[in-house]
Short mmCIF file of C-alpha atoms and ligand atoms in Angstrom, two decimals:
data_model
loop_
_atom_site.label_atom_id
_atom_site.label_comp_id
_atom_site.label_asym_id
_atom_site.label_seq_id
_atom_site.Cartn_x
_atom_site.Cartn_y
_atom_site.Cartn_z
CA MET A 14 0.00 0.00 0.00
CA ARG A 15 1.08 3.61 -0.52
CA VAL A 16 0.35 5.73 2.54
CA LEU A 17 0.45 9.51 2.87
CA ILE A 18 1.20 10.64 6.43
CA THR A 19 0.81 14.34 7.25
CA GLY A 20 2.76 15.38 10.33
CA ALA A 21 5.19 12.52 9.66
CA ALA A 22 8.00 14.17 11.63
CA GLY A 23 5.85 14.71 14.71
CA PHE A 24 5.59 12.56 17.81
CA ILE A 25 2.76 10.29 16.69
CA GLY A 26 3.34 10.75 12.95
CA SER A 27 6.92 9.49 13.16
CA HIS A 28 5.91 6.38 15.12
CA LEU A 29 3.22 5.74 12.50
CA THR A 30 5.79 6.17 9.75
CA ASP A 31 8.08 3.57 11.33
CA ARG A 32 5.20 1.14 11.81
CA TYR A 33 3.91 1.38 8.22
CA LEU A 34 7.46 0.97 6.87
CA ALA A 35 8.01 -2.07 9.11
CA ASP A 36 4.72 -3.55 7.84
CA GLY A 37 6.04 -3.36 4.26
CA HIS A 38 4.21 -0.28 2.95
CA ASN A 39 5.44 2.73 0.98
CA VAL A 40 5.23 5.92 2.99
CA LEU A 41 5.16 9.47 1.70
CA GLY A 42 5.66 11.73 4.72
CA VAL A 43 4.95 15.44 4.74
CA ASP A 44 5.71 17.92 7.51
CA ASN A 45 6.48 21.63 7.71
CA LEU A 46 8.67 21.01 10.79
CA LEU A 47 6.85 23.70 12.79
CA THR A 48 6.68 21.45 15.86
CA GLY A 49 8.00 18.20 14.34
CA SER A 50 11.66 17.37 13.89
CA LYS A 51 13.81 15.59 11.32
CA ALA A 52 15.50 13.73 14.20
CA ASN A 53 12.24 11.79 14.69
CA ILE A 54 12.49 10.35 11.17
CA SER A 55 16.26 9.98 10.90
CA LYS A 56 15.92 6.19 10.69
CA ALA A 57 12.99 6.34 8.25
CA MET A 58 15.01 8.70 6.02
CA THR A 59 17.42 5.87 5.24
CA HIS A 60 14.57 3.56 4.20
CA GLU A 61 14.07 2.97 0.49
CA ARG A 62 10.28 2.88 0.83
CA PHE A 63 10.17 6.29 2.55
CA GLN A 64 9.92 9.62 0.82
CA PHE A 65 9.81 12.90 2.75
CA ILE A 66 8.74 16.33 1.66
CA GLU A 67 9.10 19.41 3.80
CA ALA A 68 5.97 21.40 3.01
CA ASP A 69 3.04 23.08 4.68
CA ILE A 70 -0.19 21.31 3.71
CA VAL A 71 -2.07 24.60 4.16
CA ASP A 72 -0.43 26.65 1.42
CA ARG A 73 1.78 24.14 -0.41
CA TRP A 74 -0.66 21.34 -1.18
CA ASP A 75 0.66 21.55 -4.74
CA ALA A 76 3.99 20.18 -3.45
CA VAL A 77 2.14 17.16 -2.03
CA GLU A 78 0.32 16.57 -5.34
CA LYS A 79 3.64 16.82 -7.18
CA ALA A 80 5.32 14.28 -4.89
CA VAL A 81 2.36 11.92 -5.22
CA GLY A 82 2.47 12.07 -9.02
CA ASP A 83 0.83 9.01 -10.54
CA SER A 84 1.41 6.78 -7.50
CA LEU A 85 -1.82 7.57 -5.72
CA PRO A 86 -1.96 6.74 -2.00
CA GLU A 87 -4.63 4.30 -0.87
CA LEU A 88 -4.57 5.70 2.65
CA ILE A 89 -4.15 9.20 4.09
CA LEU A 90 -3.28 9.46 7.78
CA HIS A 91 -3.82 13.12 8.60
CA PHE A 92 -1.80 13.87 11.73
CA ALA A 93 -0.38 17.32 11.02
CA SER A 94 -1.09 19.86 13.78
CA PRO A 95 0.57 21.40 16.79
CA ALA A 96 -0.83 19.34 19.65
CA SER A 97 0.41 20.56 23.01
CA PRO A 98 -1.36 23.48 24.72
CA VAL A 99 1.93 25.40 24.77
CA ASP A 100 2.58 24.75 21.06
CA TYR A 101 -0.88 25.67 19.85
CA GLY A 102 -0.83 28.67 22.18
CA ASN A 103 2.36 29.79 20.43
CA HIS A 104 1.02 28.98 16.95
CA PRO A 105 -2.75 29.58 17.11
CA PHE A 106 -3.26 30.59 13.48
CA GLU A 107 -1.15 27.74 12.10
CA THR A 108 -3.24 25.40 14.28
CA LEU A 109 -6.55 26.83 13.07
CA GLU A 110 -5.44 26.60 9.46
CA VAL A 111 -3.93 23.13 9.44
CA ASN A 112 -7.03 21.60 10.99
CA ALA A 113 -9.40 23.56 8.75
CA ILE A 114 -7.67 24.17 5.40
CA GLY A 115 -5.21 21.28 5.78
CA THR A 116 -8.05 18.88 6.57
CA LYS A 117 -10.02 20.12 3.56
CA HIS A 118 -6.99 19.46 1.35
CA CYS A 119 -6.59 15.95 2.74
CA ALA A 120 -10.29 15.02 2.55
CA ASP A 121 -10.75 16.42 -0.96
CA ALA A 122 -7.61 14.65 -2.18
CA ALA A 123 -8.78 11.37 -0.60
CA LEU A 124 -11.98 11.67 -2.64
CA ARG A 125 -10.10 12.40 -5.89
CA TRP A 126 -7.62 9.57 -5.29
CA ASN A 127 -10.26 7.15 -4.01
CA ALA A 128 -8.17 6.83 -0.85
CA LYS A 129 -9.34 6.23 2.68
CA ILE A 130 -8.70 8.92 5.30
CA VAL A 131 -8.00 8.52 8.99
CA TYR A 132 -8.26 11.92 10.64
CA ALA A 133 -6.50 12.52 13.95
CA SER A 134 -8.97 14.43 16.04
CA THR A 135 -8.71 14.69 19.78
CA SER A 136 -10.27 14.27 23.19
CA GLU A 137 -10.19 18.08 23.20
CA SER A 138 -13.32 17.83 21.05
CA TYR A 139 -15.06 17.09 24.36
CA GLY A 140 -13.62 20.28 25.87
CA ASP A 141 -13.97 20.40 29.67
CA PRO A 142 -16.40 17.47 29.69
CA LEU A 143 -19.53 17.22 31.81
CA GLU A 144 -19.90 13.50 31.07
CA HIS A 145 -17.52 10.83 32.44
CA PRO A 146 -16.00 8.81 31.01
CA GLN A 147 -16.37 10.35 27.55
CA ARG A 148 -18.22 8.30 24.95
CA GLU A 149 -18.14 9.08 21.23
CA SER A 150 -21.81 10.10 21.45
CA TYR A 151 -21.00 13.01 23.81
CA TRP A 152 -21.07 16.41 22.06
CA GLY A 153 -18.65 18.12 24.37
CA HIS A 154 -18.40 21.30 26.40
CA VAL A 155 -16.06 23.64 24.59
CA ASN A 156 -15.34 27.34 25.05
CA PRO A 157 -15.31 28.64 21.47
CA VAL A 158 -13.49 31.86 22.34
CA GLY A 159 -11.04 30.64 25.01
CA PRO A 160 -7.26 30.18 24.65
CA ARG A 161 -7.64 26.50 23.71
CA SER A 162 -10.28 27.16 21.06
CA CYS A 163 -7.75 27.44 18.22
CA TYR A 164 -7.14 23.72 18.76
CA ASP A 165 -10.50 22.41 20.02
CA GLU A 166 -12.67 24.25 17.54
CA SER A 167 -10.43 23.69 14.53
CA LYS A 168 -10.35 19.96 15.32
CA ARG A 169 -14.14 20.08 15.59
CA PHE A 170 -14.32 21.85 12.23
CA GLY A 171 -12.05 19.12 10.84
CA GLU A 172 -14.44 16.50 12.20
CA ALA A 173 -17.35 18.35 10.60
CA TYR A 174 -15.57 18.57 7.25
CA VAL A 175 -14.57 14.91 7.21
CA SER A 176 -17.93 13.63 8.49
CA THR A 177 -19.86 15.77 6.00
CA SER A 178 -17.63 14.50 3.19
CA MET A 179 -18.22 10.94 4.37
CA ARG A 180 -21.99 11.44 4.54
CA ILE A 181 -22.58 13.42 1.36
CA ARG A 182 -19.65 12.62 -0.92
CA GLN A 183 -19.09 9.00 0.15
CA LEU A 184 -15.58 9.71 1.40
CA ARG A 185 -14.20 6.54 3.00
CA GLY A 186 -12.72 7.08 6.41
CA THR A 187 -12.81 7.29 10.18
CA ILE A 188 -12.29 10.05 12.74
CA LEU A 189 -10.09 9.25 15.73
CA ARG A 190 -10.45 11.04 19.04
CA ILE A 191 -7.03 10.54 20.54
CA PHE A 192 -6.60 10.96 24.30
CA ASN A 193 -3.37 11.90 26.07
CA THR A 194 -0.55 9.86 24.59
CA TYR A 195 3.06 9.69 25.74
CA GLY A 196 6.32 8.01 24.86
CA PRO A 197 9.73 8.48 23.31
CA ARG A 198 10.05 11.38 20.82
CA MET A 199 7.81 13.77 22.70
CA ARG A 200 9.63 17.07 22.47
CA HIS A 201 11.31 17.75 25.79
CA ASP A 202 10.08 21.35 25.74
CA ASP A 203 6.58 20.90 24.31
CA GLY A 204 5.16 22.00 27.67
CA ARG A 205 2.96 18.97 28.23
CA VAL A 206 2.82 17.31 31.58
CA VAL A 207 4.77 14.18 30.58
CA PRO A 208 7.92 15.88 29.23
CA ASN A 209 7.73 18.62 31.87
CA PHE A 210 7.63 16.21 34.80
CA ILE A 211 10.25 13.85 33.36
CA MET A 212 12.68 16.66 32.55
CA GLN A 213 12.14 18.30 35.93
CA ALA A 214 12.69 15.00 37.73
CA LEU A 215 15.83 14.21 35.75
CA ARG A 216 17.22 17.69 36.43
CA GLY A 217 16.45 17.41 40.14
CA GLU A 218 13.97 20.32 39.96
CA PRO A 219 10.56 20.42 41.66
CA LEU A 220 7.65 19.20 39.52
CA THR A 221 5.32 22.00 38.43
CA VAL A 222 1.78 20.89 39.31
CA TYR A 223 -0.86 23.23 37.90
CA GLY A 224 -3.85 24.05 40.09
CA ASN A 225 -4.33 21.71 43.04
CA GLY A 226 -3.32 18.65 40.99
CA LYS A 227 -6.74 17.05 41.41
CA GLN A 228 -7.58 17.30 37.70
CA THR A 229 -7.33 13.95 35.93
CA ARG A 230 -5.89 12.57 32.72
CA SER A 231 -5.62 9.05 31.30
CA PHE A 232 -2.29 8.31 29.65
CA CYS A 233 -1.83 5.92 26.73
CA TYR A 234 1.59 4.62 25.69
CA VAL A 235 2.37 5.46 22.07
CA ASP A 236 2.84 1.83 20.88
CA ASP A 237 -0.69 1.01 22.05
CA LEU A 238 -2.07 4.03 20.24
CA ILE A 239 -0.26 3.11 17.00
CA GLU A 240 -1.76 -0.39 17.13
CA GLY A 241 -5.22 1.15 17.52
CA ILE A 242 -4.66 3.45 14.54
CA VAL A 243 -3.43 0.61 12.30
CA ARG A 244 -6.47 -1.48 13.23
CA THR A 245 -8.79 1.45 12.54
CA ALA A 246 -7.26 1.97 9.11
CA VAL A 247 -7.95 -1.61 8.01
CA SER A 248 -11.39 -1.84 9.58
CA ASN A 249 -14.48 -1.29 7.47
CA ALA A 250 -16.75 -1.46 10.50
CA LEU A 251 -15.79 2.07 11.57
CA GLN A 252 -16.53 3.61 8.18
CA GLY A 253 -18.10 7.04 8.51
CA THR A 254 -17.82 7.20 12.26
CA VAL A 255 -15.74 8.32 15.24
CA VAL A 256 -13.72 6.20 17.63
CA ASN A 257 -11.98 7.06 20.90
CA LEU A 258 -8.44 5.77 21.29
CA GLY A 259 -6.86 6.11 24.71
CA ASN A 260 -6.12 4.37 27.95
CA PRO A 261 -9.07 4.37 30.37
CA GLU A 262 -6.83 4.29 33.48
CA GLU A 263 -7.55 7.67 35.00
CA ARG A 264 -5.18 9.42 37.42
CA THR A 265 -4.97 12.79 39.10
CA ILE A 266 -2.05 14.93 37.99
CA GLU A 267 -0.67 14.83 41.50
CA GLU A 268 -0.70 11.01 41.51
CA PHE A 269 0.96 11.13 38.11
CA ALA A 270 3.68 13.46 39.45
CA ARG A 271 4.39 11.05 42.31
CA GLU A 272 4.67 8.16 39.85
CA VAL A 273 7.15 10.04 37.63
CA ALA A 274 9.27 10.98 40.64
CA ARG A 275 9.27 7.38 41.90
CA LEU A 276 10.29 5.92 38.53
CA ALA A 277 12.96 8.57 38.01
CA ASN A 278 14.33 7.71 41.47
CA VAL A 279 13.93 11.16 42.96
CA ALA A 280 12.08 12.34 46.06
CA PHE A 281 8.65 13.80 45.27
CA ASN A 282 8.95 17.56 45.36
CA ALA A 283 6.26 19.74 43.79
CA VAL A 284 5.60 23.44 43.32
CA TYR A 285 2.02 24.46 42.67
CA ARG A 286 1.37 26.89 39.81
CA PRO A 287 -1.86 28.54 38.69
CA MET A 288 -4.24 26.39 36.67
CA PRO A 289 -4.22 27.42 32.98
CA PRO A 290 -7.61 28.76 31.81
CA ASP A 291 -10.13 26.20 30.51
CA ASP A 292 -7.92 23.28 31.57
CA PRO A 293 -10.26 20.23 31.56
CA GLY A 294 -11.02 18.98 35.09
CA ARG A 295 -11.50 15.33 34.20
CA ARG A 296 -10.65 13.32 31.13
CA CYS A 297 -11.04 9.61 30.58
CA PRO A 298 -12.06 7.72 27.45
CA ASN A 299 -14.81 5.18 27.19
CA ILE A 300 -13.23 2.69 24.76
CA ASP A 301 -16.10 0.21 24.40
CA ARG A 302 -16.36 0.92 20.67
CA ALA A 303 -12.65 0.26 20.00
CA ARG A 304 -12.78 -2.83 22.21
CA THR A 305 -15.81 -4.29 20.45
CA VAL A 306 -15.12 -3.32 16.85
CA LEU A 307 -11.32 -3.47 16.73
CA GLY A 308 -10.63 -5.94 19.52
CA TRP A 309 -8.22 -3.29 20.77
CA GLU A 310 -7.27 -2.11 24.20
CA PRO A 311 -4.07 -0.68 25.67
CA LYS A 312 -1.58 -3.26 26.92
CA VAL A 313 1.30 -1.20 28.32
CA LYS A 314 0.90 -0.29 31.99
CA LEU A 315 1.73 3.25 33.03
CA GLU A 316 4.73 2.09 35.05
CA GLU A 317 6.23 0.24 32.09
CA GLY A 318 5.48 3.01 29.58
CA LEU A 319 6.93 5.64 31.87
CA ARG A 320 10.08 3.57 32.44
CA ARG A 321 10.61 3.35 28.68
CA THR A 322 9.91 7.05 28.20
CA ILE A 323 12.23 8.14 31.02
CA GLU A 324 14.92 5.86 29.56
CA ALA A 325 14.51 7.45 26.13
CA PHE A 326 14.63 10.96 27.61
CA ARG A 327 17.80 10.08 29.54
CA ALA A 328 19.43 8.76 26.37
CA THR A 329 18.96 12.03 24.52
CA ASN A 330 20.54 15.33 25.36
CA LEU A 331 19.15 16.69 28.61
N1 UDP B 26 0.13 20.11 33.87
C1 UDP B 26 0.78 20.27 35.08
N2 UDP B 26 2.09 20.63 35.06
C2 UDP B 26 2.79 20.82 33.90
C3 UDP B 26 2.10 20.64 32.66
C4 UDP B 26 0.77 20.30 32.70
O1 UDP B 26 0.19 20.11 36.17
O2 UDP B 26 3.98 21.15 33.97
C5 UDP B 26 -1.30 19.68 33.90
C6 UDP B 26 -2.24 20.53 33.05
O3 UDP B 26 -2.73 21.63 33.79
C7 UDP B 26 -3.31 19.53 32.69
C8 UDP B 26 -2.58 18.18 32.65
O4 UDP B 26 -1.36 18.39 33.36
O5 UDP B 26 -4.29 19.48 33.69
C9 UDP B 26 -2.26 17.71 31.25
O6 UDP B 26 -1.68 18.79 30.56
P1 UDP B 26 -1.01 18.63 29.14
O7 UDP B 26 -0.44 19.98 28.77
O8 UDP B 26 -0.07 17.48 29.10
O9 UDP B 26 -2.17 18.26 28.12
P2 UDP B 26 -3.76 18.46 28.04
O10 UDP B 26 -4.31 17.16 28.50
O11 UDP B 26 -4.18 19.59 28.95
O12 UDP B 26 -4.00 18.75 26.63
#
């Protein structure tokens, strides 16, 4: 199969790239390197079935079309977007555009090429949810004019564009709502809780807990997520619909901080900082749909995933 991966040099995109190459496919990766990095695909770059173009899918879609040429992809995995609150806060317009215009380019091309699309949406579509755990049927509770709206609302627009194309134009595809994911290749300075806590622990600094630390998240190890994405891409049973992918083991941020400190072998030492505006109070996926339809559920326990991630962070330049 020929697979087009947008955001191929990002955290999740680069793991997807490696997986599709390992499974014997041809991968065309595209990334504008705004928040992604060539280091993430250094191994893929040496692979004969990998082709990379540095381009912005918002205003240089022509470069993608040119690279595709006559070898039309059968699958588009659309993963291009800043994804951490700090990154999308720093690049709000790029975030709005890649999820709106970039998604339109991907969905329209998928129709022309008769390709299937898997669109990386997010648990942020549920906003600061009033329903727990979050099922795909929940419509969400999103502030459309808050600081996170450039991400939440553009992802929701992307969902609307893809779902409308699926309903009216018979686009083949599935929308993923991806919950907090962690693992090697997260950027050390992306501002998310996993790299922040690991870097702080490894540097012997106090861990910066925002608010009172009672807010919750549910962390999925990247290998588990990739398996869920690959299964979604081959499944016909999820055609035209949405599926949550994440780990339903919910923890408070303070518990999470203690776990990182323990696994990094440092005493737990926290400083409490103000809660960022609109920070969701609770987040946990209901994964019944993925379990039933894909036979998928996360396998890697938080302790094991964190050990691997801390190891990978140690091995790179601190
Ligand atoms: N957080 C924290 N300390 C940090 C970074 C984040 O306490 O140094 C909290 C943040 O307020 C949120 C949770 O950890 O409640 C997850 O934040 P992250 O930025 O990783 O992603 P989000 O799930 O909010 O998109």
